[in-house]
Amino acid sequence: MGTKSVESEEGVICIFPMQVKDAPNTIRILEIYRNDEAYQAHLQTPHFLEYKQGTLHMVKSLQLVAMEPLAPEAMPLIFKKY
């Protein structure tokens, strides 16, 4: 999941799904984009739209939480693509 986006979309830095240890039916997905334009472009890609349609029956709730990095200068060290 997310591999195609990271490989083919310049503005997609990271898409990293994780399972909540004490609630294995709960999934959190960490997504990092270069900017809001990259995120909006990602939402329009055929592979995202296919993923979204294919997982609608699995999603019980969806909450998007906007975040700001505390140390943006560290991003290039963590993510070479950035």
Short mmCIF file of N, CA and C in Angstrom, two decimals:
data_model
loop_
_atom_site.label_atom_id
_atom_site.label_comp_id
_atom_site.label_asym_id
_atom_site.label_seq_id
_atom_site.Cartn_x
_atom_site.Cartn_y
_atom_site.Cartn_z
N MET A 1 0.84 -1.19 0.00
CA MET A 1 0.00 0.00 0.00
C MET A 1 0.88 1.24 0.00
N GLY A 2 0.62 2.13 -0.90
CA GLY A 2 1.37 3.37 -0.95
C GLY A 2 2.62 3.31 -1.79
N THR A 3 3.10 2.10 -2.12
CA THR A 3 4.33 1.97 -2.88
C THR A 3 4.23 2.69 -4.21
N LYS A 4 3.15 2.47 -4.93
CA LYS A 4 2.99 3.10 -6.24
C LYS A 4 2.99 4.62 -6.11
N SER A 5 2.33 5.13 -5.10
CA SER A 5 2.27 6.58 -4.90
C SER A 5 3.65 7.15 -4.62
N VAL A 6 4.39 6.53 -3.74
CA VAL A 6 5.72 7.02 -3.38
C VAL A 6 6.65 6.94 -4.60
N GLU A 7 6.54 5.87 -5.36
CA GLU A 7 7.41 5.69 -6.52
C GLU A 7 7.05 6.62 -7.68
N SER A 8 5.77 6.88 -7.89
CA SER A 8 5.37 7.59 -9.11
C SER A 8 4.94 9.04 -8.91
N GLU A 9 4.71 9.45 -7.68
CA GLU A 9 4.28 10.83 -7.43
C GLU A 9 5.37 11.58 -6.68
N GLU A 10 5.94 12.57 -7.35
CA GLU A 10 7.06 13.30 -6.77
C GLU A 10 6.75 13.92 -5.40
N GLY A 11 5.52 14.37 -5.20
CA GLY A 11 5.17 15.04 -3.95
C GLY A 11 4.77 14.13 -2.81
N VAL A 12 4.71 12.81 -3.07
CA VAL A 12 4.38 11.87 -2.00
C VAL A 12 5.69 11.41 -1.36
N ILE A 13 5.90 11.80 -0.13
CA ILE A 13 7.14 11.47 0.57
C ILE A 13 7.03 10.11 1.24
N CYS A 14 5.90 9.84 1.89
CA CYS A 14 5.76 8.62 2.66
C CYS A 14 4.28 8.26 2.81
N ILE A 15 3.98 6.99 2.66
CA ILE A 15 2.67 6.44 3.04
C ILE A 15 3.00 5.16 3.80
N PHE A 16 2.75 5.18 5.10
CA PHE A 16 3.18 4.10 5.97
C PHE A 16 2.03 3.62 6.85
N PRO A 17 1.39 2.49 6.48
CA PRO A 17 0.29 1.97 7.29
C PRO A 17 0.83 1.22 8.52
N MET A 18 0.12 1.39 9.62
CA MET A 18 0.50 0.72 10.87
C MET A 18 -0.74 0.20 11.56
N GLN A 19 -0.56 -0.89 12.30
CA GLN A 19 -1.64 -1.50 13.06
C GLN A 19 -1.47 -1.10 14.53
N VAL A 20 -2.56 -0.70 15.16
CA VAL A 20 -2.51 -0.37 16.58
C VAL A 20 -2.30 -1.66 17.36
N LYS A 21 -1.25 -1.72 18.14
CA LYS A 21 -0.85 -2.96 18.82
C LYS A 21 -1.95 -3.55 19.69
N ASP A 22 -2.61 -2.73 20.47
CA ASP A 22 -3.65 -3.23 21.38
C ASP A 22 -5.04 -3.29 20.74
N ALA A 23 -5.14 -2.90 19.47
CA ALA A 23 -6.42 -2.95 18.75
C ALA A 23 -6.11 -3.33 17.31
N PRO A 24 -5.85 -4.61 17.07
CA PRO A 24 -5.36 -5.05 15.76
C PRO A 24 -6.31 -4.78 14.59
N ASN A 25 -7.56 -4.48 14.87
CA ASN A 25 -8.48 -4.11 13.79
C ASN A 25 -8.44 -2.62 13.46
N THR A 26 -7.58 -1.89 14.16
CA THR A 26 -7.45 -0.46 13.95
C THR A 26 -6.15 -0.18 13.21
N ILE A 27 -6.28 0.52 12.10
CA ILE A 27 -5.14 0.85 11.26
C ILE A 27 -4.95 2.36 11.25
N ARG A 28 -3.73 2.79 11.38
CA ARG A 28 -3.37 4.21 11.24
C ARG A 28 -2.44 4.29 10.04
N ILE A 29 -2.60 5.31 9.23
CA ILE A 29 -1.75 5.48 8.06
C ILE A 29 -1.06 6.84 8.17
N LEU A 30 0.25 6.80 8.28
CA LEU A 30 1.04 8.03 8.30
C LEU A 30 1.33 8.40 6.85
N GLU A 31 0.89 9.57 6.45
CA GLU A 31 1.11 10.05 5.09
C GLU A 31 1.82 11.39 5.16
N ILE A 32 2.91 11.52 4.40
CA ILE A 32 3.65 12.77 4.36
C ILE A 32 3.76 13.20 2.90
N TYR A 33 3.33 14.43 2.66
CA TYR A 33 3.36 15.01 1.32
C TYR A 33 4.24 16.25 1.34
N ARG A 34 4.81 16.57 0.21
CA ARG A 34 5.67 17.74 0.11
C ARG A 34 4.89 19.01 0.46
N ASN A 35 3.63 19.08 0.04
CA ASN A 35 2.81 20.25 0.31
C ASN A 35 1.34 19.88 0.06
N ASP A 36 0.45 20.81 0.29
CA ASP A 36 -0.98 20.53 0.12
C ASP A 36 -1.33 20.24 -1.33
N GLU A 37 -0.65 20.89 -2.25
CA GLU A 37 -0.90 20.64 -3.67
C GLU A 37 -0.58 19.19 -4.02
N ALA A 38 0.49 18.65 -3.47
CA ALA A 38 0.85 17.25 -3.72
C ALA A 38 -0.22 16.31 -3.15
N TYR A 39 -0.74 16.64 -1.98
CA TYR A 39 -1.80 15.83 -1.38
C TYR A 39 -3.06 15.87 -2.24
N GLN A 40 -3.45 17.05 -2.67
CA GLN A 40 -4.64 17.18 -3.50
C GLN A 40 -4.47 16.45 -4.83
N ALA A 41 -3.29 16.51 -5.42
CA ALA A 41 -3.02 15.79 -6.67
C ALA A 41 -3.10 14.29 -6.44
N HIS A 42 -2.58 13.82 -5.31
CA HIS A 42 -2.63 12.40 -4.97
C HIS A 42 -4.06 11.89 -4.93
N LEU A 43 -4.96 12.69 -4.38
CA LEU A 43 -6.36 12.29 -4.25
C LEU A 43 -7.04 12.07 -5.60
N GLN A 44 -6.47 12.60 -6.65
CA GLN A 44 -7.07 12.49 -7.99
C GLN A 44 -6.45 11.39 -8.85
N THR A 45 -5.43 10.71 -8.35
CA THR A 45 -4.76 9.70 -9.17
C THR A 45 -5.63 8.45 -9.31
N PRO A 46 -5.53 7.78 -10.46
CA PRO A 46 -6.32 6.56 -10.66
C PRO A 46 -6.04 5.49 -9.61
N HIS A 47 -4.77 5.31 -9.20
CA HIS A 47 -4.47 4.27 -8.22
C HIS A 47 -5.06 4.59 -6.85
N PHE A 48 -5.11 5.89 -6.47
CA PHE A 48 -5.75 6.23 -5.19
C PHE A 48 -7.25 6.01 -5.27
N LEU A 49 -7.87 6.45 -6.36
CA LEU A 49 -9.32 6.29 -6.51
C LEU A 49 -9.71 4.82 -6.51
N GLU A 50 -8.89 3.97 -7.12
CA GLU A 50 -9.16 2.52 -7.10
C GLU A 50 -9.03 1.97 -5.69
N TYR A 51 -7.99 2.38 -4.97
CA TYR A 51 -7.79 1.96 -3.57
C TYR A 51 -8.99 2.41 -2.72
N LYS A 52 -9.40 3.66 -2.89
CA LYS A 52 -10.50 4.22 -2.08
C LYS A 52 -11.78 3.43 -2.30
N GLN A 53 -12.10 3.14 -3.56
CA GLN A 53 -13.31 2.37 -3.86
C GLN A 53 -13.21 0.95 -3.33
N GLY A 54 -12.03 0.36 -3.42
CA GLY A 54 -11.84 -1.02 -2.98
C GLY A 54 -11.85 -1.22 -1.49
N THR A 55 -11.67 -0.14 -0.73
CA THR A 55 -11.61 -0.27 0.73
C THR A 55 -12.80 0.37 1.45
N LEU A 56 -13.73 0.92 0.71
CA LEU A 56 -14.89 1.58 1.33
C LEU A 56 -15.61 0.67 2.33
N HIS A 57 -15.75 -0.59 2.01
CA HIS A 57 -16.47 -1.52 2.89
C HIS A 57 -15.69 -1.83 4.17
N MET A 58 -14.41 -1.54 4.21
CA MET A 58 -13.58 -1.83 5.38
C MET A 58 -13.51 -0.66 6.36
N VAL A 59 -13.71 0.53 5.88
CA VAL A 59 -13.51 1.73 6.70
C VAL A 59 -14.75 1.99 7.55
N LYS A 60 -14.56 1.95 8.85
CA LYS A 60 -15.66 2.20 9.80
C LYS A 60 -15.69 3.66 10.20
N SER A 61 -14.53 4.29 10.25
CA SER A 61 -14.45 5.73 10.52
C SER A 61 -13.16 6.24 9.89
N LEU A 62 -13.18 7.51 9.57
CA LEU A 62 -12.03 8.13 8.94
C LEU A 62 -11.85 9.52 9.53
N GLN A 63 -10.69 9.76 10.08
CA GLN A 63 -10.41 11.07 10.65
C GLN A 63 -9.05 11.51 10.13
N LEU A 64 -9.04 12.59 9.39
CA LEU A 64 -7.78 13.14 8.90
C LEU A 64 -7.29 14.17 9.90
N VAL A 65 -6.04 14.04 10.29
CA VAL A 65 -5.45 14.95 11.26
C VAL A 65 -4.29 15.66 10.59
N ALA A 66 -4.42 16.96 10.38
CA ALA A 66 -3.34 17.74 9.78
C ALA A 66 -2.26 17.97 10.83
N MET A 67 -1.01 17.79 10.42
CA MET A 67 0.11 17.93 11.35
C MET A 67 1.12 18.91 10.76
N GLU A 68 1.96 19.47 11.59
CA GLU A 68 3.07 20.32 11.18
C GLU A 68 4.34 19.75 11.79
N PRO A 69 5.42 19.64 11.02
CA PRO A 69 6.66 19.10 11.59
C PRO A 69 7.27 20.07 12.60
N LEU A 70 7.81 19.52 13.66
CA LEU A 70 8.48 20.35 14.67
C LEU A 70 9.90 20.71 14.22
N ALA A 71 10.49 19.86 13.39
CA ALA A 71 11.85 20.11 12.90
C ALA A 71 11.89 19.86 11.39
N PRO A 72 11.32 20.76 10.60
CA PRO A 72 11.27 20.54 9.15
C PRO A 72 12.65 20.39 8.51
N GLU A 73 13.66 20.97 9.12
CA GLU A 73 15.01 20.85 8.58
C GLU A 73 15.55 19.42 8.67
N ALA A 74 14.93 18.59 9.49
CA ALA A 74 15.36 17.20 9.62
C ALA A 74 14.75 16.30 8.55
N MET A 75 13.74 16.79 7.85
CA MET A 75 13.06 15.96 6.85
C MET A 75 14.01 15.39 5.80
N PRO A 76 14.92 16.17 5.22
CA PRO A 76 15.82 15.60 4.21
C PRO A 76 16.72 14.50 4.78
N LEU A 77 17.00 14.57 6.05
CA LEU A 77 17.83 13.52 6.66
C LEU A 77 17.04 12.23 6.83
N ILE A 78 15.75 12.36 7.08
CA ILE A 78 14.90 11.19 7.31
C ILE A 78 14.42 10.62 5.99
N PHE A 79 13.98 11.49 5.12
CA PHE A 79 13.42 11.05 3.84
C PHE A 79 14.28 11.60 2.72
N LYS A 80 15.09 10.76 2.14
CA LYS A 80 15.99 11.17 1.06
C LYS A 80 15.23 11.78 -0.10
N LYS A 81 14.01 11.31 -0.33
CA LYS A 81 13.22 11.80 -1.45
C LYS A 81 12.86 13.28 -1.27
N TYR A 82 12.65 13.68 -0.06
CA TYR A 82 12.25 15.05 0.25
C TYR A 82 13.31 15.99 -0.25
#
